XYZ file of C-alpha atoms in Angstrom:
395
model
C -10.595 14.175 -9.490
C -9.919 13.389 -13.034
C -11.124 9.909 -13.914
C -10.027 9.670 -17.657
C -7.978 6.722 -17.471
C -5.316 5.489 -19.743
C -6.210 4.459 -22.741
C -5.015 1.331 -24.648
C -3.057 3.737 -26.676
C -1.069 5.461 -23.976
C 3.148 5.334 -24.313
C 3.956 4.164 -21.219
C 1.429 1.005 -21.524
C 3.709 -0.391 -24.358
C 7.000 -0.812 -22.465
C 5.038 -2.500 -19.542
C 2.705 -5.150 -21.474
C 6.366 -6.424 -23.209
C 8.123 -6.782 -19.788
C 5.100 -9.094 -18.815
C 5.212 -10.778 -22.370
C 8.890 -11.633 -22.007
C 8.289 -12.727 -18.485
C 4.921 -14.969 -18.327
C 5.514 -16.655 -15.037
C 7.303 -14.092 -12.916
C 8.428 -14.415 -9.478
C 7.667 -12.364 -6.699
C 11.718 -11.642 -6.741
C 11.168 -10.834 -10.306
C 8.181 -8.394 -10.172
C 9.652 -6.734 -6.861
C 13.563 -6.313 -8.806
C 11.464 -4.792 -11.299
C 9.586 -2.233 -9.674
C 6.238 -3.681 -10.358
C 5.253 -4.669 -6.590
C 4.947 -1.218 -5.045
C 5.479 1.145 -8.635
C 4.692 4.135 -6.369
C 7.088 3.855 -4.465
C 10.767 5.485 -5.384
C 13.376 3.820 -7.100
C 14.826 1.146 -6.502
C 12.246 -0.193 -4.473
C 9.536 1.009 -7.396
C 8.905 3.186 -10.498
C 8.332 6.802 -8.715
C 4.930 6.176 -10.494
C 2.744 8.684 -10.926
C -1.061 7.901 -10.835
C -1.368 6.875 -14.511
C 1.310 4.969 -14.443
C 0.187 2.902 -11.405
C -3.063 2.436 -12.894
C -1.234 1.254 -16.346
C 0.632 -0.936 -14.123
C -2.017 -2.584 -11.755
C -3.999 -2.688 -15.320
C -1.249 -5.070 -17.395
C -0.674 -6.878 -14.356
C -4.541 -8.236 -14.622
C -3.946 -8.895 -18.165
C -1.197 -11.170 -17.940
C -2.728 -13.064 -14.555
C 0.023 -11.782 -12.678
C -0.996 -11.149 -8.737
C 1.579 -9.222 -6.669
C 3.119 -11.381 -3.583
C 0.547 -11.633 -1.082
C 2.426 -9.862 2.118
C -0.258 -6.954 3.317
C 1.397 -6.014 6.298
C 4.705 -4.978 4.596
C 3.113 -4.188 1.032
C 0.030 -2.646 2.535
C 0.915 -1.334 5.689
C 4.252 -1.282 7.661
C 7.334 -2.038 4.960
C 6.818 2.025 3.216
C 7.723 3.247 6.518
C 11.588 2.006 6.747
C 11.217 4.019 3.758
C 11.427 7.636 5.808
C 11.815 6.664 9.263
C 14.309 3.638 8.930
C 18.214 2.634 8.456
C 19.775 2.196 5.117
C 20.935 -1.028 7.241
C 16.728 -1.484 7.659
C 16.040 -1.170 4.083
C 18.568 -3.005 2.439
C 17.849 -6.010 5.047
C 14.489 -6.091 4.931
C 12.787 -4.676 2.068
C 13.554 -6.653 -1.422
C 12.351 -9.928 0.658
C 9.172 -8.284 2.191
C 8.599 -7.423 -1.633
C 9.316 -10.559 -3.339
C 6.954 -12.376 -0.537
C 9.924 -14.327 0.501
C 9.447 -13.053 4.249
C 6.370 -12.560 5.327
C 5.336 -9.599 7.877
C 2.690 -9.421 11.207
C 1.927 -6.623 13.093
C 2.669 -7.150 16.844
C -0.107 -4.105 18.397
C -3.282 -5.468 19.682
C -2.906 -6.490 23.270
C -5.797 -8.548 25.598
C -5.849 -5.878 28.467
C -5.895 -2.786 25.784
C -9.083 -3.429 23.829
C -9.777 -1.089 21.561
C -7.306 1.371 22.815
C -3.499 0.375 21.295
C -2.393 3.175 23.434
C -2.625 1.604 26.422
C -0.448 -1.458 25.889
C 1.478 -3.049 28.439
C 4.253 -4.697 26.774
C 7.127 -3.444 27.870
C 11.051 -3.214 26.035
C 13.617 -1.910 28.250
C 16.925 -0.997 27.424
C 19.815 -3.497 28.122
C 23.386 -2.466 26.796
C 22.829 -2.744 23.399
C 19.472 -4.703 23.097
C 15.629 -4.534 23.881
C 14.909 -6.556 26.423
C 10.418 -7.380 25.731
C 8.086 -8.968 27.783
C 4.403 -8.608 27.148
C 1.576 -10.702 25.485
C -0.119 -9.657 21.676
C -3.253 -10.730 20.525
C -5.495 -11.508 16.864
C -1.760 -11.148 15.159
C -2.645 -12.192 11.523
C -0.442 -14.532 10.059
C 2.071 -14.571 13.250
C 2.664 -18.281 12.762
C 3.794 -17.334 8.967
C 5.582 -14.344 9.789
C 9.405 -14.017 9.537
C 9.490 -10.415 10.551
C 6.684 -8.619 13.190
C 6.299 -4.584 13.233
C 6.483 -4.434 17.520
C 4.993 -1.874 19.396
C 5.956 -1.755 22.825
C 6.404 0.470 25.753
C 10.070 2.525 26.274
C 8.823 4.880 28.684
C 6.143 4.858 31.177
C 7.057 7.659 32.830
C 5.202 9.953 30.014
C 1.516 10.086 28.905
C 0.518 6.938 27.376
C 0.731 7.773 23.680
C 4.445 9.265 24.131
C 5.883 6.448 25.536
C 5.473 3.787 22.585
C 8.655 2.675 20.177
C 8.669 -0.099 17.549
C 10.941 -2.360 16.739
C 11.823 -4.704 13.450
C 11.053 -8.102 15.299
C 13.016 -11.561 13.896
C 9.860 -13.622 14.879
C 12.223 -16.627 15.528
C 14.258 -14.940 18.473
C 14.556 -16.825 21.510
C 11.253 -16.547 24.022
C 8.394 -16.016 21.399
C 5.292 -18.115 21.517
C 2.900 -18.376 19.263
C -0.513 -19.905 19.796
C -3.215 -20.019 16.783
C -6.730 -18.725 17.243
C -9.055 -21.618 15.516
C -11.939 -19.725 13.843
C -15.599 -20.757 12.622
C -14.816 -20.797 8.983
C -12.799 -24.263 9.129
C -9.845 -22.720 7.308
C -6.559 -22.551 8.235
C -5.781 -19.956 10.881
C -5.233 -16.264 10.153
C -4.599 -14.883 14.093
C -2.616 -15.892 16.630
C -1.874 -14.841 20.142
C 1.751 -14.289 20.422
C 3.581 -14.241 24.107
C 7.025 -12.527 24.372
C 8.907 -13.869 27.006
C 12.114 -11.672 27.805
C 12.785 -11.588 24.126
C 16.382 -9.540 23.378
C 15.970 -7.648 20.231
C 18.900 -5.503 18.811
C 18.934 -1.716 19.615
C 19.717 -1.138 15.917
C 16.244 -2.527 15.109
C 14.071 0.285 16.794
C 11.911 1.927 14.316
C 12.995 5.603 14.079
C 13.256 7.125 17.418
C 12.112 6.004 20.907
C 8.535 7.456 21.204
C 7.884 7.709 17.653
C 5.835 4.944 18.023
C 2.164 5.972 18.086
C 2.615 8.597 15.016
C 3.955 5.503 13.246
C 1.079 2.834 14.229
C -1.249 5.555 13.233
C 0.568 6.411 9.728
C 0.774 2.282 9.369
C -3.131 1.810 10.390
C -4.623 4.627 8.080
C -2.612 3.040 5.154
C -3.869 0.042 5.890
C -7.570 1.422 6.091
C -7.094 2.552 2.515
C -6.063 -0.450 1.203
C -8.432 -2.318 2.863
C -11.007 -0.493 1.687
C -11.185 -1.413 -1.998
C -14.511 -2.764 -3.546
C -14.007 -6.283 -2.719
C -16.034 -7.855 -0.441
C -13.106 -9.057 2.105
C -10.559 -6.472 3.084
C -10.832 -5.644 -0.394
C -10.270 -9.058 -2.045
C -12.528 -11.843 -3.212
C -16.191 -11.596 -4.520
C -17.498 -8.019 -5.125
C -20.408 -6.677 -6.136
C -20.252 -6.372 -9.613
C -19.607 -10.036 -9.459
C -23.011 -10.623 -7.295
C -25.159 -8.687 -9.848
C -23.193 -11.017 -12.841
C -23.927 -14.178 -10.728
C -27.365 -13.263 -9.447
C -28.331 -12.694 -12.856
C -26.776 -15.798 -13.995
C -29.850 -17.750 -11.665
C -32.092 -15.365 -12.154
C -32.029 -14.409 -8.676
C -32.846 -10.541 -10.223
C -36.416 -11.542 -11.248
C -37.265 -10.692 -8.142
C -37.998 -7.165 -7.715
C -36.971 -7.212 -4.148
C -34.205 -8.778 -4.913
C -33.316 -6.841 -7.844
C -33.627 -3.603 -5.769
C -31.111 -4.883 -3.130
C -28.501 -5.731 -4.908
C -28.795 -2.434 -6.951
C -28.417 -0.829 -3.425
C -24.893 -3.007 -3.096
C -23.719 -2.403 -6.796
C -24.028 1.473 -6.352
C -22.240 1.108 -2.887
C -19.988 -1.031 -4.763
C -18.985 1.788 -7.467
C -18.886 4.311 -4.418
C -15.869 2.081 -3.197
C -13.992 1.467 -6.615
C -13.868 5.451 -6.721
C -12.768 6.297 -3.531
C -10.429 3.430 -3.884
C -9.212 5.530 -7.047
C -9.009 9.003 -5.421
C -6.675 7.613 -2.593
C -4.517 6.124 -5.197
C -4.455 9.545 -6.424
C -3.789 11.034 -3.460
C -0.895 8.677 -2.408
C 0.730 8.794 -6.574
C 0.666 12.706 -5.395
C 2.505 12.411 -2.219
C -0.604 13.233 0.111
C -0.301 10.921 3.247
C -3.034 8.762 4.593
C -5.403 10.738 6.985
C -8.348 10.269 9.013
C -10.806 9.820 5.506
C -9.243 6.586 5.704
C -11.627 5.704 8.699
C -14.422 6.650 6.037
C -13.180 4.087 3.568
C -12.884 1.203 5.578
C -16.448 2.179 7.629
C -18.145 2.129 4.409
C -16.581 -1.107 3.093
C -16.685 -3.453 5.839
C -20.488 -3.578 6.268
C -20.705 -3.055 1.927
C -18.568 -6.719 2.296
C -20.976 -8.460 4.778
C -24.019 -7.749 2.733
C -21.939 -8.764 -0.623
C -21.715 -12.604 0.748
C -24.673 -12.547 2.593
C -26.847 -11.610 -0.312
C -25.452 -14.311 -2.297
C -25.857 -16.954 0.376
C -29.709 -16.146 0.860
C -29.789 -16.393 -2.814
C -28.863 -20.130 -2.401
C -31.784 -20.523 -0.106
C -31.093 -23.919 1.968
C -28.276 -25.361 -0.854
C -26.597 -22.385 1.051
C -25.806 -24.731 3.435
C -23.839 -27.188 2.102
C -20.017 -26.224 2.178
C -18.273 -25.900 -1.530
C -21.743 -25.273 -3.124
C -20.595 -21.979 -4.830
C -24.163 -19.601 -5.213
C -23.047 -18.988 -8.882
C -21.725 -21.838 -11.490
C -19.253 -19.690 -13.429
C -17.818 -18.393 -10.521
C -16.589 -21.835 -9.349
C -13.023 -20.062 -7.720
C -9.414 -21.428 -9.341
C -7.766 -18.593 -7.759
C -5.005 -19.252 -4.715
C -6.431 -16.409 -2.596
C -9.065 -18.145 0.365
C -10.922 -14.809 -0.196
C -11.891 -15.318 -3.562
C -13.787 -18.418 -2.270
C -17.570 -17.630 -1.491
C -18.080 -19.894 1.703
C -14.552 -18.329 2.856
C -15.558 -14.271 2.478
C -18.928 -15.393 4.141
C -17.495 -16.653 7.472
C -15.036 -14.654 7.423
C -17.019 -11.569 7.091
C -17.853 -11.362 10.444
C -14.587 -10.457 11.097
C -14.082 -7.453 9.025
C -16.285 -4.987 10.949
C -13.878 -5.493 14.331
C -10.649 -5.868 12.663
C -8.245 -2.919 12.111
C -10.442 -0.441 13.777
C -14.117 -1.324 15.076
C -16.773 0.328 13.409
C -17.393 2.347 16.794
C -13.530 3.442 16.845
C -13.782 4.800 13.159
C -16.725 6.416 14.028
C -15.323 8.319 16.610
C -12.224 8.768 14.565
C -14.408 10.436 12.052
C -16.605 12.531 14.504
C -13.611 14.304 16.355
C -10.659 14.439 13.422
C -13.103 15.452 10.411
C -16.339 17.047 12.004
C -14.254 18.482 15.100
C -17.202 17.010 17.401
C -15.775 17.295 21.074
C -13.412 14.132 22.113
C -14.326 11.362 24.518
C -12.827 12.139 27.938
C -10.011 10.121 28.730
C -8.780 11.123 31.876
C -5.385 8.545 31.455
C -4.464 10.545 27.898
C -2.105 13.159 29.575
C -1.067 11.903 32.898
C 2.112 9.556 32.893
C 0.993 5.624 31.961
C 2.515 4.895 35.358
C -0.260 6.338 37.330
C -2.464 5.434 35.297
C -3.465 1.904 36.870
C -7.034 1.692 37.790
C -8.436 5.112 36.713
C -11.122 4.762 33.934
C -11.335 5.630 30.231
């Protein structure tokens, strides 16, 4: 790929740094009426932005301290999809607010019984006049207990092979019979996941996701983008500390005197750069209307551990002050931004995390091994007999 980026100079840089000039404290409404929140995306919803344009964009936004609404399952993942499989009805409902951060999204897939394999959900919608009728149980939801809308997936059909019988549905997450129930992690923060119980919850039959049984090849489309986008050189689901900002701060102590030192967090910066430009060629590939595939599963299996030995390298560089909660490892880097992630004692609890969320290390792997290297699948002896009689054989 190309990677001669935009120059100061460039023509469409000027009419972008005076939109943020005239507007220095913009509203998520503002930036999403504007195009600004999703620019690659088509118009109205964004610019139809080709790749230098996005990067001009993403670029002025820094300048002027502007941060688009933080919503990553609609931004990031699920919202671009009412885009080619929804309703006008769908968009015009749902989209501008899912933009402007004024609703935020969840993703209703992960289930107790299914582990690692969303294709063997349980929850179950059945068709009642003109409504869903769900009852079924979701688990480590992220931000459920936020959420105004959740992206469903549950089972239409179980009289097909697993993967065919899936549907989703635009969920109003305060309809009659949902539960949701936080999950209190280590890190002493507010909640991120929740277990969410649906309880013979009615949902409209206008608010199924394209067809019934398009629902896998949409979870997959939804989970690759997310991948991507996850996948980004910062340390936590690409936010917050990254490695360019270890080597600043571990230079700042003079943590680099060290020569063993000094060699690891070399190892981390180069990994580091690896990320940034992978992060630019699928930025290329999406400004060029290439849709997320399996490299994804690269991306985020290279970043995940990259974040865990980001934070941890800093915190050993504290040596026992390491301990002590709010003691940041570097002075200048003392936070003032309103993402947790950005926080150093945050990203380091919560680090664990990001090598089972959105795809296990072991499921990208195999993700990897069959769809890129054509190595021979893992037997799965329910994949192509109807989920019905599927109780009790083994995967």
């Amino acid at each position: 790929m190309d990677f001669e980026l935009p120059g100061e100079d460039h023509p469409q840089r000027k009419p972008i740094r005076a939109w943020f000039e005239a507007h220095p404290h913009p509203t998520g409404r503002d930036l999403a009426q504007a195009g600004f929140t999703v620019p690659h995306w088509p118009r109205p919803w964004g610019l139809a932005a080709d790749a230098e344009l996005q990067l001009i964009v993403d670029q002025e936004m820094k300048r002027a301290g502007v941060h688009v609404p933080r919503n990553p399952v609609a931004i990031n993942n699920c919202a671009q999809s009412l885009l080619t499989h929804g309703t006008e009805e769908h968009r015009q409902r749902y989209l501008l607010p899912a933009l402007a951060g004024e609703e935020v999204w969840c993703m209703l897939f992960s289930e107790p019984s299914g582990g690692s394999d969303l294709g063997a959900l349980r929850t179950v919608a059945r068709r009642d006049g003109d409504h869903y009728v769900v009852k079924g149980h979701k688990i480590w939801t992220s931000l459920a207990h936020k959420a105004k809308v959740g992206i469903l997936v549950a089972r239409t059909n179980s009289d097909v092979p697993k993967h065919q019988g899936l549907s989703q549905f635009l969920l109003d997450m305060d309809t009659p019979g949902i539960t949701v129930r936080p999950i209190i992690d280590m890190s002493a923060h507010e909640n991120e996941y929740n277990e969410v119980f649906l309880d013979e919850v009615r949902i409209p039959a206008d608010r199924l996701l394209g067809k019934e049984g398009d629902g896998w090849a949409l979870s997959m489309t939804q989970l690759q983008t997310e991948r991507v986008a996850l996948s980004r050189p910062g340390a936590i689901w690409g936010h917050g500390p990254s490695a360019r900002e270890l080597v600043e701060g571990l230079a700042e102590i003079g943590a680099l005197d060290d020569g063993a030192m000094r060699e690891e967090a070399a190892q981390i910066y180069v990994e580091g750069e690896i990320l940034r430009l992978l992060a630019y060629r699928a930025l290329s590939d999406r400004m060029n209307a290439r849709p997320p595939g399996p490299e994804g599963a690269i991306h985020k299996m290279l970043a995940a551990p990259h974040g865990q030995k980001v934070v941890e390298l800093a915190k050993r560089a504290q040596g026992p002050r390491g301990m002590i909660a709010g003691e940041s490892p570097f002075p200048s880097q003392l936070g003032g931004s309103d993402d947790p992630y950005d926080d150093w004692d945050h990203a380091f609890w919560f680090s664990q995390a990001v090598t089972l969320g959105v795809g296990t290390q072991e499921v990208l792997k195999n993700v990897v091994a069959e769809r890129m290297l054509g190595l021979p699948r893992e037997p799965d002896p329910t994949a192509r007999v109807p989920f019905s009689e599927t109780r009790g054989k083994k995967g």
